[in-house]
Coordinates of C-alpha atoms and ligand atoms in Angstrom, one line a residue:
X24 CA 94.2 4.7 58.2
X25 CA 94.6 1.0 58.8
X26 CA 93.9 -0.4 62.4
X27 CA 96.6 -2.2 64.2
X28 CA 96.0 -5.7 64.9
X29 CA 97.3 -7.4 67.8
X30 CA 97.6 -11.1 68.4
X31 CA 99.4 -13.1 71.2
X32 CA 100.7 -15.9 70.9
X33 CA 102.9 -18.2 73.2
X34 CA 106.0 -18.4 70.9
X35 CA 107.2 -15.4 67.6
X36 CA 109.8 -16.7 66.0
X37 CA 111.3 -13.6 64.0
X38 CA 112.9 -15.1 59.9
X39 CA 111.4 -18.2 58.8
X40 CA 114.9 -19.5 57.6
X41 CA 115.6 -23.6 57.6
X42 CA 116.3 -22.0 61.5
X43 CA 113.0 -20.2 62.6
X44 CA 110.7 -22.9 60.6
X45 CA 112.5 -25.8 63.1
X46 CA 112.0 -23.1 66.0
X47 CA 108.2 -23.0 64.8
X48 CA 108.4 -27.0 64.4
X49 CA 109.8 -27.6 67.7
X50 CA 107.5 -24.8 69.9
X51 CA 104.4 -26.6 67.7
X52 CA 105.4 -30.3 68.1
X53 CA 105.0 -28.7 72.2
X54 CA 101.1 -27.9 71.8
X55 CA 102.4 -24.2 72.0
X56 CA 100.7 -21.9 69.6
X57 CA 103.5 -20.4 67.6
X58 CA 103.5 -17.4 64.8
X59 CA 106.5 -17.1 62.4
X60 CA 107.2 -13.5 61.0
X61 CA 109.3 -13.4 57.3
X62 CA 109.9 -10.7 55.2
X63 CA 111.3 -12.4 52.0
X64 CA 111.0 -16.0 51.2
X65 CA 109.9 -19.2 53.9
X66 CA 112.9 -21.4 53.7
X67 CA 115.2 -18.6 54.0
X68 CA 118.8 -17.9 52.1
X69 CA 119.5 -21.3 52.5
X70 CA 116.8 -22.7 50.5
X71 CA 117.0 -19.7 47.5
X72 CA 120.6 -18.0 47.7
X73 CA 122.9 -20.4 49.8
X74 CA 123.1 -24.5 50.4
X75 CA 120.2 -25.4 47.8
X76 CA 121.0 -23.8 44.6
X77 CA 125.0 -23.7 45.7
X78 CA 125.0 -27.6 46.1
X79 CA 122.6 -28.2 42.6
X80 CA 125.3 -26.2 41.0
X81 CA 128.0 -28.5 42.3
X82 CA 126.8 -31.8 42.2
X83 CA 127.0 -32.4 38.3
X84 CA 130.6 -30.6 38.6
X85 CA 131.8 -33.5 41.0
X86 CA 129.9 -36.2 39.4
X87 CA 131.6 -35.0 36.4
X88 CA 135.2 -34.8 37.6
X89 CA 134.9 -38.0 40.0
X90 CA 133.6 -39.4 36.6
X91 CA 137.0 -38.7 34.5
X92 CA 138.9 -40.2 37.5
X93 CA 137.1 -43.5 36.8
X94 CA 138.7 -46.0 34.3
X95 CA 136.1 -46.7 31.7
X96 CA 133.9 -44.0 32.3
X97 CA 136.8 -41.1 31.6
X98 CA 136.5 -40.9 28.1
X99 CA 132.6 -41.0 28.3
X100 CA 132.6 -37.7 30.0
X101 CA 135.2 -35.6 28.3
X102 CA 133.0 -32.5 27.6
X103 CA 131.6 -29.7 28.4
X104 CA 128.8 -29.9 31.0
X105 CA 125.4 -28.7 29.7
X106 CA 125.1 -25.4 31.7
X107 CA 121.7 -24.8 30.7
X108 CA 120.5 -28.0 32.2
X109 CA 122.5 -27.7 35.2
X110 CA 120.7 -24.1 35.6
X111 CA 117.6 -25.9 35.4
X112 CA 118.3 -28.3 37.8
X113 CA 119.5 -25.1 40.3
X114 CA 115.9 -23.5 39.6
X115 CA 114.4 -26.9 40.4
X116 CA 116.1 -26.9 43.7
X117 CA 115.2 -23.2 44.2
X118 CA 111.5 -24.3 43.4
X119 CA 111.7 -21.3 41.0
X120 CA 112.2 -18.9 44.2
X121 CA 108.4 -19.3 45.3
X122 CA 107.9 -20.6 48.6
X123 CA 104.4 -22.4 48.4
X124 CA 106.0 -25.5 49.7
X125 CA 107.3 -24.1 52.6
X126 CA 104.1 -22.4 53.7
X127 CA 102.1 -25.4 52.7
X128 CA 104.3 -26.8 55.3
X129 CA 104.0 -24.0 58.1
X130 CA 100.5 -24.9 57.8
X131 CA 100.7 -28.1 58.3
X132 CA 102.7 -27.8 61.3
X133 CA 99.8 -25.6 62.7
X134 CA 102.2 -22.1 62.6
X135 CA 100.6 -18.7 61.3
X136 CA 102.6 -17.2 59.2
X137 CA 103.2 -13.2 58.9
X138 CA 104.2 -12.0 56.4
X139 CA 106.0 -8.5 56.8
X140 CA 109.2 -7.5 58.1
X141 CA 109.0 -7.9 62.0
X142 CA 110.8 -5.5 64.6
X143 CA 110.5 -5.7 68.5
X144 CA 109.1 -2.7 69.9
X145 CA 109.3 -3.6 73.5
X146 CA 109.7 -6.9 75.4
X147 CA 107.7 -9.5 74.1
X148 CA 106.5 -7.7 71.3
X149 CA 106.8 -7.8 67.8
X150 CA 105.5 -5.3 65.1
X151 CA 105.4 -6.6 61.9
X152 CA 104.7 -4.1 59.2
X153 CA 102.9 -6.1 55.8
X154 CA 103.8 -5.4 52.3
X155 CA 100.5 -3.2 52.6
X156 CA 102.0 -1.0 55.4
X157 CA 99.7 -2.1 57.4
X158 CA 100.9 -3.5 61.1
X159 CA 99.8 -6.5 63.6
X160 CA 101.9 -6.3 66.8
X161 CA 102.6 -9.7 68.0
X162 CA 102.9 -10.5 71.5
X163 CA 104.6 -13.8 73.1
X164 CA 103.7 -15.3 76.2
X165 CA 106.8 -17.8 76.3
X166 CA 109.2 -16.3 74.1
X167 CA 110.3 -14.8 71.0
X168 CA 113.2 -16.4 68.6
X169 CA 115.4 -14.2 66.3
X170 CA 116.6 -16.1 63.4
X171 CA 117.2 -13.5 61.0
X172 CA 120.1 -14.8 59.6
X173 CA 122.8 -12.8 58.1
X174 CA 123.8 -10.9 54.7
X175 CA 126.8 -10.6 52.5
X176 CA 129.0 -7.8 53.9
X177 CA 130.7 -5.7 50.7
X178 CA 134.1 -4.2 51.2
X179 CA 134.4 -0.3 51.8
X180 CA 135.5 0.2 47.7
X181 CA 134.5 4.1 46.2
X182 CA 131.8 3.4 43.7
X183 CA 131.1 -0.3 44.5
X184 CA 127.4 0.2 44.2
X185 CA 128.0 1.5 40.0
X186 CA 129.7 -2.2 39.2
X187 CA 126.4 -3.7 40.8
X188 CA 129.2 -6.9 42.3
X189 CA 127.4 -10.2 42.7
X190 CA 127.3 -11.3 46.5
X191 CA 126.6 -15.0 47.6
X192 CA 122.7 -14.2 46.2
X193 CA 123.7 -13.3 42.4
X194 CA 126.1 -16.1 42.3
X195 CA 123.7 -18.7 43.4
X196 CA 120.8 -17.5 41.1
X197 CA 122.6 -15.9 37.6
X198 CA 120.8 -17.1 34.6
X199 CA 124.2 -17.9 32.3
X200 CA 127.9 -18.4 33.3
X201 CA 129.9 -14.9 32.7
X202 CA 132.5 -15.1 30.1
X203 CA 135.4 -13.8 32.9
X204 CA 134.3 -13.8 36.4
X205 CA 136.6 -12.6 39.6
X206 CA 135.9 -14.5 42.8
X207 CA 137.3 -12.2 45.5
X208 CA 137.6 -14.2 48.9
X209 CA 139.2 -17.5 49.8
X210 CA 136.4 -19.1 52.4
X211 CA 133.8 -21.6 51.9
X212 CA 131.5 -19.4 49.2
X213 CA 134.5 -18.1 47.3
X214 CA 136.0 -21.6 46.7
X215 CA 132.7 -23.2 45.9
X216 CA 131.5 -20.8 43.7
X217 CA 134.8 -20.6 41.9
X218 CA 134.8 -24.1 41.1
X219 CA 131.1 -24.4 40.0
X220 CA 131.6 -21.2 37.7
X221 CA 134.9 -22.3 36.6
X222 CA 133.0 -26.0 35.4
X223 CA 130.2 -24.3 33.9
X224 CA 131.7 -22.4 31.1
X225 CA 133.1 -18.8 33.4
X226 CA 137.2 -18.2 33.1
X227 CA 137.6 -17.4 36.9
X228 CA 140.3 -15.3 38.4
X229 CA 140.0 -16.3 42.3
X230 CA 141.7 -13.4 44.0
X231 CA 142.9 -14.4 47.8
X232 CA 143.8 -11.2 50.6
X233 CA 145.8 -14.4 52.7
X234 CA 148.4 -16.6 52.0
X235 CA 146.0 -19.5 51.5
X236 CA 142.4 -20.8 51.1
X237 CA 140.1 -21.9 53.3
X238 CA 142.1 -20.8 56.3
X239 CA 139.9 -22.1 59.0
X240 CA 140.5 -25.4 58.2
X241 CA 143.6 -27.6 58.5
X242 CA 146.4 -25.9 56.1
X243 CA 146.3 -28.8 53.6
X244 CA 142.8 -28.3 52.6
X245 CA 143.4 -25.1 51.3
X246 CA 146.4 -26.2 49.5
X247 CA 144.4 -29.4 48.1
X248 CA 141.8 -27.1 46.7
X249 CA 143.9 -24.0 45.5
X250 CA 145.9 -26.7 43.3
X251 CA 143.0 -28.2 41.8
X252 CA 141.4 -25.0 40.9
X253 CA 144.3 -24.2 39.0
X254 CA 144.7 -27.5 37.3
X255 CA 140.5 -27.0 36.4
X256 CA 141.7 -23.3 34.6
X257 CA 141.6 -20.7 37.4
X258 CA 143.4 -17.9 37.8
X259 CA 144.3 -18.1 41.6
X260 CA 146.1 -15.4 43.1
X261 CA 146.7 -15.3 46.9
X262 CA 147.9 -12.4 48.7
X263 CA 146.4 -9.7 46.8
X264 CA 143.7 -7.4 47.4
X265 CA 141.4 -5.2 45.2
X266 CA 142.4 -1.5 45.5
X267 CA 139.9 -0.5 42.9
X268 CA 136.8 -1.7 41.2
X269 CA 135.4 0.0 38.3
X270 CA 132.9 -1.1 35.0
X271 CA 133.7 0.7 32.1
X272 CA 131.3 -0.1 29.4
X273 CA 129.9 -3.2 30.8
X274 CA 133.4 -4.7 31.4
X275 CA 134.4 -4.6 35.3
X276 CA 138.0 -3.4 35.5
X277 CA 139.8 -4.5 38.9
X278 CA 143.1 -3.1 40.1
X279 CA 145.0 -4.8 43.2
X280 CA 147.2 -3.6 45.4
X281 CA 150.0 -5.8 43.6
X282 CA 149.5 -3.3 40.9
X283 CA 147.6 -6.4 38.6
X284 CA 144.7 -5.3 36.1
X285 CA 142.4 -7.5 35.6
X286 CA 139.1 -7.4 33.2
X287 CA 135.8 -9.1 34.1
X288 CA 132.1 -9.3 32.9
X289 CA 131.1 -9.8 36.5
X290 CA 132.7 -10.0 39.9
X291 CA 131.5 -11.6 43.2
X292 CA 132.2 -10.5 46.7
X293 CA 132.4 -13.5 49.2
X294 CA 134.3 -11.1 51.5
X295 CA 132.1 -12.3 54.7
X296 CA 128.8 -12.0 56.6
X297 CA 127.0 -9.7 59.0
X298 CA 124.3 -10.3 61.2
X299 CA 120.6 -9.1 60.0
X300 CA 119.8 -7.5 62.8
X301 CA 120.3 -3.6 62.2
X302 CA 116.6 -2.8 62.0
X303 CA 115.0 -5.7 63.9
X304 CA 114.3 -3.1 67.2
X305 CA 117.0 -4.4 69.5
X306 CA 117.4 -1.0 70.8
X307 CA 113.9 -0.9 72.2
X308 CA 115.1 -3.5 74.5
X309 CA 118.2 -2.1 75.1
X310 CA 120.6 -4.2 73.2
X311 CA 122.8 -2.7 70.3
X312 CA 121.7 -2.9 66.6
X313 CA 123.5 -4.5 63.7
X314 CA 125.2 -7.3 66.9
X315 CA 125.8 -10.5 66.8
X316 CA 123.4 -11.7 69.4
X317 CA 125.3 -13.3 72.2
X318 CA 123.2 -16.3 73.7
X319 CA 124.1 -19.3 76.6
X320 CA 123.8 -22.8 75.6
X321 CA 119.9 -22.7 75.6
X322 CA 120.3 -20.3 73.1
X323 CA 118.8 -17.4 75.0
X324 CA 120.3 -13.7 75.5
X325 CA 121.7 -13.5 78.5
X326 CA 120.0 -11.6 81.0
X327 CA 116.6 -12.3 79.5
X328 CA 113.5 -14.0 80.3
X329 CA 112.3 -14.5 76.6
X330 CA 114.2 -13.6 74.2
X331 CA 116.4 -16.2 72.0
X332 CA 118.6 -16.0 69.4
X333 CA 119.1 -19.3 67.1
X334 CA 121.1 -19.7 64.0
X335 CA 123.5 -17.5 62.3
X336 CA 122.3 -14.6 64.0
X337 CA 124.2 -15.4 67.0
X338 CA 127.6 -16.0 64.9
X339 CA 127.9 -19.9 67.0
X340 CA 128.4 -21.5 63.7
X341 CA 127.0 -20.2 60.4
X342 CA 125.5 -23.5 59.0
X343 CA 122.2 -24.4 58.4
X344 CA 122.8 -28.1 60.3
X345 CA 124.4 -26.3 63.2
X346 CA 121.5 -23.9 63.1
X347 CA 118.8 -26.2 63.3
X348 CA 120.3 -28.7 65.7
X349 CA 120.2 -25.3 68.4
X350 CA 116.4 -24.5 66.7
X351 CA 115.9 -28.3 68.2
X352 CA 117.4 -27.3 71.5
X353 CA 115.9 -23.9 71.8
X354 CA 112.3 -25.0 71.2
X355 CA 112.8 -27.7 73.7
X356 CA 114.2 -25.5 76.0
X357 CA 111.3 -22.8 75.2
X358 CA 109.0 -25.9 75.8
X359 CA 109.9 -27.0 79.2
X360 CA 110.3 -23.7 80.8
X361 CA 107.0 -22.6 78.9
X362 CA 105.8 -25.7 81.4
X363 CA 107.6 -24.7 84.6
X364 CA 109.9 -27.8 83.9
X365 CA 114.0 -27.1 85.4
X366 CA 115.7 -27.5 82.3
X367 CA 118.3 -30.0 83.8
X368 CA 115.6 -32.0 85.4
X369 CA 113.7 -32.4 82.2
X370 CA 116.8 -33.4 80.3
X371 CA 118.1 -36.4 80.8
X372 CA 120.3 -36.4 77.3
X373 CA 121.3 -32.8 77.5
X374 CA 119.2 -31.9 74.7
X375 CA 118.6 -28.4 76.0
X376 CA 122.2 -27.3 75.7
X377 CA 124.2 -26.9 72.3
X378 CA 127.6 -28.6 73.4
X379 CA 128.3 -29.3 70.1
X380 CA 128.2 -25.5 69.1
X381 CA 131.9 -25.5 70.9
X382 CA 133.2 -28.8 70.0
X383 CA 132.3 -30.7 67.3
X384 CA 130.4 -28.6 64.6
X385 CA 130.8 -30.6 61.2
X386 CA 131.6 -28.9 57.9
X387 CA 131.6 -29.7 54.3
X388 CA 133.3 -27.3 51.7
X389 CA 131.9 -29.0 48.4
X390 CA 134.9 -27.7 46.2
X391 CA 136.3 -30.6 44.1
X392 CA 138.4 -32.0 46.0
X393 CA 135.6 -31.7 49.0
X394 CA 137.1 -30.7 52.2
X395 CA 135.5 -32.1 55.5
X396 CA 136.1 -31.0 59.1
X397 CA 135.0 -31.7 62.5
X398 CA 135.9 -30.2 65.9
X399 CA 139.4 -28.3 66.2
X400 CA 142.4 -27.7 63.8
X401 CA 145.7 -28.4 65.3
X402 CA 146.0 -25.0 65.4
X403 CA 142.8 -24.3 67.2
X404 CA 143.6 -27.4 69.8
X405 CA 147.0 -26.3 70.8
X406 CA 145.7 -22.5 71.1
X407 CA 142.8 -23.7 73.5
X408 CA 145.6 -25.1 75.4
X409 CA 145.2 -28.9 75.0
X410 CA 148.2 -30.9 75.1
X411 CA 147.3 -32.9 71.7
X412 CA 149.1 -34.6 68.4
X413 CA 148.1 -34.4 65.1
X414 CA 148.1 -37.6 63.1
X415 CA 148.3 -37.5 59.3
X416 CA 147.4 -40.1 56.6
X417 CA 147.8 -39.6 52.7
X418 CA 144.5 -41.0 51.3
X419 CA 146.1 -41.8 48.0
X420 CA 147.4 -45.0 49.9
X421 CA 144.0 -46.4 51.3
X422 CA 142.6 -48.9 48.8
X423 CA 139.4 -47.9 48.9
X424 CA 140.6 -44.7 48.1
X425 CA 142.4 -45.8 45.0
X426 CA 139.4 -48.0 43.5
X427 CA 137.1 -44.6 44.4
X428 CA 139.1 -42.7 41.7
X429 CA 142.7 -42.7 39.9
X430 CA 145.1 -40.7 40.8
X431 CA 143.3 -40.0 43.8
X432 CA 144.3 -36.9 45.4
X433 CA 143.8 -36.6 49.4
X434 CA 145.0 -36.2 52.8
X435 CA 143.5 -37.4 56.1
X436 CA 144.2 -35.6 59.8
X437 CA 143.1 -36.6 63.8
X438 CA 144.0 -33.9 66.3
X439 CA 144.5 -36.5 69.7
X440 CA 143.6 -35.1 72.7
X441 CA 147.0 -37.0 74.5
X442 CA 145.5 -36.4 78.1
X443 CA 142.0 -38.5 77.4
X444 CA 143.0 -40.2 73.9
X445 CA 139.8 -38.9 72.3
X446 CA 139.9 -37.1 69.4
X447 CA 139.6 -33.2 69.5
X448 CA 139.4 -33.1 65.4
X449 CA 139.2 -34.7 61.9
X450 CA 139.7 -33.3 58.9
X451 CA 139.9 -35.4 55.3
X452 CA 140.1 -33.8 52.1
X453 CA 139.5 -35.7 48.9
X454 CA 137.3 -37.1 46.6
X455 CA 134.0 -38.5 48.2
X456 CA 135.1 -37.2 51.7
X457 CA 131.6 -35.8 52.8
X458 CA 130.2 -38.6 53.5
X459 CA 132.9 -40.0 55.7
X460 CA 132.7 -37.0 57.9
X461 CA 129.8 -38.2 59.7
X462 CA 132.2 -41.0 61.2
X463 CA 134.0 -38.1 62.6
X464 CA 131.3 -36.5 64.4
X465 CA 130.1 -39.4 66.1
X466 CA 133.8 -40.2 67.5
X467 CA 134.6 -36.3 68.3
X468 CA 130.6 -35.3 69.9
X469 CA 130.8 -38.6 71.2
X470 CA 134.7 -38.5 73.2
X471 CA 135.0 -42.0 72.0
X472 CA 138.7 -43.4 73.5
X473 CA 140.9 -44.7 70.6
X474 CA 140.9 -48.0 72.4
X475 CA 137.2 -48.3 71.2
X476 CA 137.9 -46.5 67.9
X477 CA 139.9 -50.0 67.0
X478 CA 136.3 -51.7 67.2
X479 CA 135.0 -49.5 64.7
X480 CA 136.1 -51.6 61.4
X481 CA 135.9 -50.0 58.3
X482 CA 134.3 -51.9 55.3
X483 CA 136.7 -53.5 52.8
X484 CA 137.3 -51.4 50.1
X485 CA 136.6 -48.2 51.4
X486 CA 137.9 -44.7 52.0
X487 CA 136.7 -44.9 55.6
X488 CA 140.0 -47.2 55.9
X489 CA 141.8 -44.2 56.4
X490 CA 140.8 -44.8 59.8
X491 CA 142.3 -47.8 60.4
X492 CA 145.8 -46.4 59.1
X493 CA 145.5 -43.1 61.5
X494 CA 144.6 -45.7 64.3
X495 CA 147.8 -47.6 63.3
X496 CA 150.0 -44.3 62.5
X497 CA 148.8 -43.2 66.1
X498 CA 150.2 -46.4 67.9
X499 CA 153.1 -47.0 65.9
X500 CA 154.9 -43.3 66.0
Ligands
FAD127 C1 126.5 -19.4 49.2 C2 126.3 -20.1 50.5 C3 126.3 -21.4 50.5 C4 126.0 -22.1 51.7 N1 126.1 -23.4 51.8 C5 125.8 -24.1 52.9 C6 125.8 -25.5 53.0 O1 126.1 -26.2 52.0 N2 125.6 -26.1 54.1 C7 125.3 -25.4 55.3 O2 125.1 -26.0 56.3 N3 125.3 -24.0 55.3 C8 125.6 -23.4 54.1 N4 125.5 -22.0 54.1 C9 125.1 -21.3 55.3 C10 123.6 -21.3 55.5 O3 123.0 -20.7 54.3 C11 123.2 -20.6 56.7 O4 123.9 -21.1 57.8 C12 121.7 -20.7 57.0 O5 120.9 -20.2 55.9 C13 121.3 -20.0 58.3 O6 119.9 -20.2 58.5 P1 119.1 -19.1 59.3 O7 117.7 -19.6 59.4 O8 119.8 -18.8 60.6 O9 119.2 -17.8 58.5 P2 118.6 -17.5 57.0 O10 118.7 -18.7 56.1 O11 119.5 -16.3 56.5 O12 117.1 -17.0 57.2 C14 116.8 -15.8 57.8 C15 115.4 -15.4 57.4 O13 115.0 -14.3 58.2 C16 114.3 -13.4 57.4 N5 114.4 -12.1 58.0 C17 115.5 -11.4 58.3 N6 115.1 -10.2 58.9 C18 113.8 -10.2 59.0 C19 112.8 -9.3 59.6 N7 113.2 -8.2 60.2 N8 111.5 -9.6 59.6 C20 111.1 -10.8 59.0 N9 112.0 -11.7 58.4 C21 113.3 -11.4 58.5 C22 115.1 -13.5 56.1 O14 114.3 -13.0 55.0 C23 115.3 -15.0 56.0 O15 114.3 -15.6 55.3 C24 125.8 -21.3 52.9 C25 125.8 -19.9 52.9 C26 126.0 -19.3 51.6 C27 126.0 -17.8 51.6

């Protein structure tokens, strides 16, 4: 029998996703000694199964498509894209699923790294049970941080398991584009994975439970990006859900509850996300497995001296950005009362609250056209009450907008808080949008009035001049 090891430590930080490892960064850049606990891969699903090798996939699909919007450059591009070398470049991303860089990096930092999967077994404590068996319980002086991240969730569907579906992890990492692929789901990994398969050679039948797509965003985006997925050769059906799913020698046989029978060499269920924490010990400390974990703006569990909960595990905002700005605010927070420090006296910027987490949590959907958000909807606005307007601006008519692409395709929105004239929300939708998004941010995490907004020139020929023309629309109407 092995002996149990036991180590303490100030800080455990429980997943070493992009979340945990700033956790680590944070609690280590605070001279407190810090151990990291991961059961899979350092870097997490964002590095392996989610942003990285989703993102690789869709770059040389929008260089592509901005490309044959570009006068000149259109009939240079008019074929197929080389899926094997956009596979490559995925793997490169991916660093070929090993994670040597990434514990190079814990080390560098000064973190020990466990590897194992970890479950408390009592305040303060972790067990973490090596790919031996064998176990260390790590105890924490300061505190311990879950970041464990979520998994796919797959719909209650009689003899699911037999079609072996692709989830968000099969669809990031497949080794050649399926002949006929159904997408079934209409959020942020359905859409993007529909349009990267759809480029790279896979006829994809998108199939949609609501009326629309992407339905947390502004109503237009979805529209924007369900039109251009059928002018790109998808199948997009909304409204319909799968009643049955079956393979039958090899080929995936779907029937929906519209009565529609559809055939498939794979099928991918982007049908949402639960938290990982069903076997991580909450009940040893009293809290429920399998929940979201609830936290305050310092990112700790309410009614707790030590325990934290950072990233999508707490269900704030399920984005790595958003994540590891609260990792930044949680190991400061961890830091300074590790040292006795008030939090609100050791904080002059606020940077041990995450404010943002509840108004201004930025968003990129890289579908073609790309679809960026900040803040609330309309919808969201006038539900939390505000008295607001929504300001809308085709982009087609900006010129930097026209000289970006031909034809271009887009529509801009501000949600106006009318009480303060601050903005509450942005969303644009178009070509080349992600990178304006940032402009957003700083005006809706920053309240800045509209009168100063007018200061803010846009450069000359731009698609940031869409800002100029809301300002106008704004005053004008
Ligand atoms: C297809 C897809 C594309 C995405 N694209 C983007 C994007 O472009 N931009 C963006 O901002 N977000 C994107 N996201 C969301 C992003 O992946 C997550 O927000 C991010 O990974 C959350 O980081 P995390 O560290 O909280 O969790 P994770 O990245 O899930 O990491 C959790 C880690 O904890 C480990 N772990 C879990 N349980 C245990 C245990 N008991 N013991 C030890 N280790 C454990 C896991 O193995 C994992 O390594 C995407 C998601 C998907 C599915």
């Amino acid at each position: 029998m092995t002996e149990t090891e036991s180590i303490a430590y100030d800080v455990v930080v429980l997943g070493a996703g992009p979340v945990g490892e700033n956790v680590a960064d944070r609690t280590r850049a605070a001279g407190l000694s810090t151990a990291v606990v991961e059961s899979e891969l350092v870097g997490g699903e964002c590095s392996y199964w989610a942003c990285m090798p989703s993102k690789a996939l869709l770059r040389p699909v929008i260089a592509r498509a901005d490309a044959r919007r570009t006068p000149g450059l259109s009939q240079a591009v008019q074929g197929p894209l080389d899926t094997a070398a956009v596979l490559a470049h995925r793997d490169y991303y991916t660093s070929h699923w090993q994670d040597d860089g990434q514990i190079q990096w814990l080390d560098s930092i000064g973190a020990d790294l466990h590897r194992g999967h970890g479950r408390l077994t009592g305040p303060r404590t972790v067990t973490v049970t090596g790919p031996d068996g064998g176990h260390k319980v790590l105890t924490a002086r300061h505190a311990v941080a879950v970041s464990t991240g979520t998994r796919a969730v797959l719909p209650d569907l009689p003899g699911l398991a037999e079609v072996k579906p692709w989830t968000s992890r099969e669809a990031t990492s497949a080794k050649a584009a399926p002949g006929r692929l159904v997408v079934v789901g209409g959020g942020v990994v359905a859409t993007e994975m529909a349009t990267a398969w759809q480029a790279l050679g896979s006829q994809v039948t998108l199939l949609v439970r609501g009326k629309g797509l992407l339905n947390r965003m502004e109503p237009f985006a979805g529209e924007l990006v369900a039109e251009a997925l059928v002018e790109a050769g998808a199948d997009v059906r909304t409204g319909t859900s799968v009643e049955s799913v079956t393979r039958e020698n090899g080929t995936v046989v779907v029937v929906t509850d519209t009565g529609d029978r559809i055939e498939a060499d794979e099928i991918l269920f982007a049908t949402g996300r639960a938290p990982r924490t069903d076997d991580i010990g909450l009940d040893t400390i009293g809290l429920e497995p399998g929940s979201w974990l609830e936290v305050d703006d310092s990112l700790r569990v309410p009614g707790s001296k030590w325990l934290y909960a950072v990233g999508d595990v707490n269900h704030r905002a399920l984005l790595t950005h958003q994540g590891k700005y609260q990792a930044r605010i949680a190991g400061a927070a961890i830091a300074a009362r590790a040292s006795g420090v008030p939090l609100l006296e050791s904080d002059p910027w606020g940077a041990h609250a995450a404010t943002a987490d509840h108004a201004a949590v930025p968003q990129v959907v890289f579908t073609d056209p790309e679809a960026a958000s900040v803040g609330l909807s309309l919808a969201e606005a006038e539900q939390a009450g505000h008295r607001v307007r929504a300001v809308d601006h085709d982009l087609a008519a900006v010129s930097g907008a026209g000289l970006y692409a031909d034809g271009y395709k887009g529509r801009a929105r501000m949600v106006v808080d009318l009480e303060r004239e601050i903005l509450l929300g942005v969303t644009f939708v178009g070509p080349g949008v992600g990178e304006l998004i940032h402009s957003a941010t700083i005006a809706v995490a920053g309240q800045v009035p509209i009168s100063r907004l007018w200061h803010a020139v846009p450069s000359y020929p731009t698609i940031s001049e869409v800002w100029l023309r809301l300002l106008e629309t704004y005053r004008d109407n």
